[in-house]
Every structure is written in C-alpha cells, then in structure tokens.
mmCIF file of C-alpha atoms in Angstrom:
data_model
loop_
_atom_site.group_PDB
_atom_site.id
_atom_site.type_symbol
_atom_site.label_atom_id
_atom_site.label_comp_id
_atom_site.label_asym_id
_atom_site.label_seq_id
_atom_site.Cartn_x
_atom_site.Cartn_y
_atom_site.Cartn_z
ATOM 1 C CA MET A 73 -12.600 2.320 0.019
ATOM 2 C CA TYR A 74 -10.974 2.762 3.428
ATOM 3 C CA GLY A 75 -14.204 4.194 4.814
ATOM 4 C CA LEU A 76 -16.216 1.300 3.411
ATOM 5 C CA ASN A 77 -13.832 -1.114 5.071
ATOM 6 C CA GLU A 78 -14.079 0.611 8.436
ATOM 7 C CA LEU A 79 -17.861 0.985 8.332
ATOM 8 C CA LEU A 80 -19.007 -2.077 6.427
ATOM 9 C CA PHE A 81 -16.504 -4.714 5.359
ATOM 10 C CA LYS A 82 -14.967 -5.300 8.808
ATOM 11 C CA SER A 83 -18.381 -5.893 10.341
ATOM 12 C CA ILE A 84 -19.451 -8.524 7.808
ATOM 13 C CA ASP A 85 -19.084 -11.998 9.238
ATOM 14 C CA SER A 86 -17.755 -13.982 6.309
ATOM 15 C CA SER A 87 -14.829 -16.127 5.297
ATOM 16 C CA LEU A 88 -12.986 -12.925 4.242
ATOM 17 C CA HIS A 89 -13.316 -11.260 7.654
ATOM 18 C CA TRP A 90 -9.611 -11.948 8.392
ATOM 19 C CA PHE A 91 -8.641 -10.137 5.182
ATOM 20 C CA PHE A 92 -10.712 -7.019 5.814
ATOM 21 C CA THR A 93 -9.668 -6.711 9.465
ATOM 22 C CA GLY A 94 -5.985 -7.445 8.942
ATOM 23 C CA TYR A 95 -4.796 -6.749 5.428
ATOM 24 C CA TYR A 96 -7.190 -4.734 3.262
ATOM 25 C CA ASN A 97 -6.050 -1.363 4.611
ATOM 26 C CA ASP A 98 -2.415 -2.341 3.984
ATOM 27 C CA LEU A 99 -3.221 -3.145 0.381
ATOM 28 C CA LEU A 100 -4.983 0.221 0.001
ATOM 29 C CA ALA A 101 -2.114 2.060 1.725
ATOM 30 C CA SER A 102 0.381 1.206 -0.989
ATOM 31 C CA ILE A 103 -2.035 2.130 -3.792
ATOM 32 C CA ILE A 104 -2.749 5.504 -2.196
ATOM 33 C CA LEU A 105 0.923 6.123 -1.347
ATOM 34 C CA LEU A 106 2.084 5.341 -4.888
ATOM 35 C CA SER A 107 -0.631 7.471 -6.461
ATOM 36 C CA TYR A 108 0.162 10.437 -4.247
ATOM 37 C CA SER A 109 3.928 10.013 -4.646
ATOM 38 C CA ASN A 110 3.665 9.969 -8.421
ATOM 39 C CA ILE A 111 1.519 13.108 -8.375
ATOM 40 C CA LEU A 112 4.167 14.865 -6.258
ATOM 41 C CA LEU A 113 7.067 13.603 -8.390
ATOM 42 C CA THR A 114 5.370 14.684 -11.586
ATOM 43 C CA HIS A 115 4.292 18.075 -10.269
ATOM 44 C CA PHE A 116 7.346 19.210 -8.328
ATOM 45 C CA LEU A 117 10.289 17.406 -9.877
ATOM 46 C CA ARG A 118 8.918 16.968 -13.400
ATOM 47 C CA ILE A 119 9.792 13.292 -13.172
ATOM 48 C CA LEU A 120 7.376 11.007 -14.885
ATOM 49 C CA TYR A 121 6.456 7.757 -13.267
ATOM 50 C CA LEU A 122 9.075 5.492 -11.783
ATOM 51 C CA ASN A 123 9.481 2.073 -13.328
ATOM 52 C CA PHE A 124 8.268 -1.111 -11.674
ATOM 53 C CA TYR A 125 11.687 -1.892 -10.217
ATOM 54 C CA GLY A 126 11.968 1.559 -8.637
ATOM 55 C CA LEU A 127 8.462 1.347 -7.213
ATOM 56 C CA SER A 128 9.215 -2.133 -5.825
ATOM 57 C CA ILE A 129 12.231 -0.822 -3.934
ATOM 58 C CA PHE A 130 10.234 2.165 -2.687
ATOM 59 C CA ILE A 131 7.378 -0.022 -1.380
ATOM 60 C CA LEU A 132 9.808 -2.472 0.199
ATOM 61 C CA LEU A 133 11.600 0.325 2.078
ATOM 62 C CA VAL A 134 8.343 1.947 3.177
ATOM 63 C CA GLY A 135 6.942 -1.421 4.253
ATOM 64 C CA LEU A 136 10.045 -2.296 6.237
ATOM 65 C CA TYR A 137 9.907 1.088 7.932
ATOM 66 C CA TRP A 138 6.190 0.798 8.769
ATOM 67 C CA GLU A 139 6.518 -2.748 10.052
ATOM 68 C CA TYR A 140 9.860 -2.768 11.849
ATOM 69 C CA ILE A 141 10.809 0.832 12.762
ATOM 70 C CA THR A 142 7.392 2.239 13.658
ATOM 71 C CA PRO A 143 6.947 -0.170 16.635
ATOM 72 C CA PHE A 144 9.848 1.619 18.355
ATOM 73 C CA TYR A 145 7.794 4.795 18.756
ATOM 74 C CA LYS A 146 4.166 3.709 18.247
ATOM 75 C CA GLN A 147 2.431 0.629 19.535
ATOM 76 C CA SER A 148 2.066 -1.796 16.643
ATOM 77 C CA THR A 149 2.918 -5.370 15.811
ATOM 78 C CA PRO A 150 5.240 -6.202 12.920
ATOM 79 C CA ASP A 151 3.662 -8.553 10.386
ATOM 80 C CA PRO A 152 5.621 -9.759 7.344
ATOM 81 C CA TYR A 153 2.336 -10.475 5.552
ATOM 82 C CA ASP A 154 1.634 -6.736 5.626
ATOM 83 C CA ILE A 155 4.684 -6.222 3.418
ATOM 84 C CA LEU A 156 3.234 -8.793 1.021
ATOM 85 C CA MET A 157 -0.031 -6.809 0.973
ATOM 86 C CA TYR A 158 1.898 -3.607 0.223
ATOM 87 C CA TYR A 159 3.520 -5.367 -2.709
ATOM 88 C CA ILE A 160 0.202 -6.758 -3.982
ATOM 89 C CA GLY A 161 -1.124 -3.184 -3.807
ATOM 90 C CA LEU A 162 1.848 -2.138 -5.940
ATOM 91 C CA VAL A 163 1.000 -4.799 -8.530
ATOM 92 C CA ILE A 164 -2.644 -3.649 -8.627
ATOM 93 C CA TYR A 165 -1.523 -0.026 -8.943
ATOM 94 C CA TRP A 166 0.896 -0.931 -11.746
ATOM 95 C CA ILE A 167 -1.727 -2.889 -13.718
ATOM 96 C CA VAL A 168 -4.329 -0.123 -13.417
ATOM 97 C CA ARG A 169 -1.788 2.545 -14.342
ATOM 98 C CA LYS A 170 -0.644 0.601 -17.398
ATOM 99 C CA ARG A 171 -4.229 0.141 -18.575
ATOM 100 C CA LEU A 172 -5.145 3.809 -18.091
ATOM 101 C CA CYS A 173 -1.976 5.435 -19.423
#
C-alpha cells in the first residue's frame, strides 16, 4: 500500500491529493507498527494482544515521539493531524483484528 501511494496515489490529481501526500503514509505507519509489535510480543514474550487502551497509549507515545522529538535530530515538521492519522490507523487495525480473530 505504501508503494502504491508513492508510485500512483500521490500523482493522481484529485480532491484527495492532500490526503495521499500528507496523511496516508501516517495512517499506514500505525497499522504496520501495531501489526509488527503484536507479532514480536506474541513470539518473544508470549503476550497475546494488548487491549485497545494499551494500544492507544502506545500509539500516542510513538506519535508524540515521531512528531515532536524527531525534529531535533532529523529535518521534519511537527503536525498534530499526523497523530490523529496514527490513531485512525489504530482504529482500523483494531476493527480488522477483531473481525479476523
């Protein structure tokens, strides 16, 4: 999905261009991060999935780090809407996980 965004979605001139250039990758980042984190937790620590509250805190901390600490050592611009996209990604991840498990 990231590759499609970089190669296709960002180049489409539509009313959603702002979303694909600014926020789509942030939404995907939280889905990928949560999926990978749960695989690691399950495999190495034998912990089954965290609950929604735990995942919300995790995404909030990661989002705050990415948006407000990362600019100190890498050029980037903090955007509070990115944190909202991370949280929407969490909600999508949670819904899909609940339907599949």
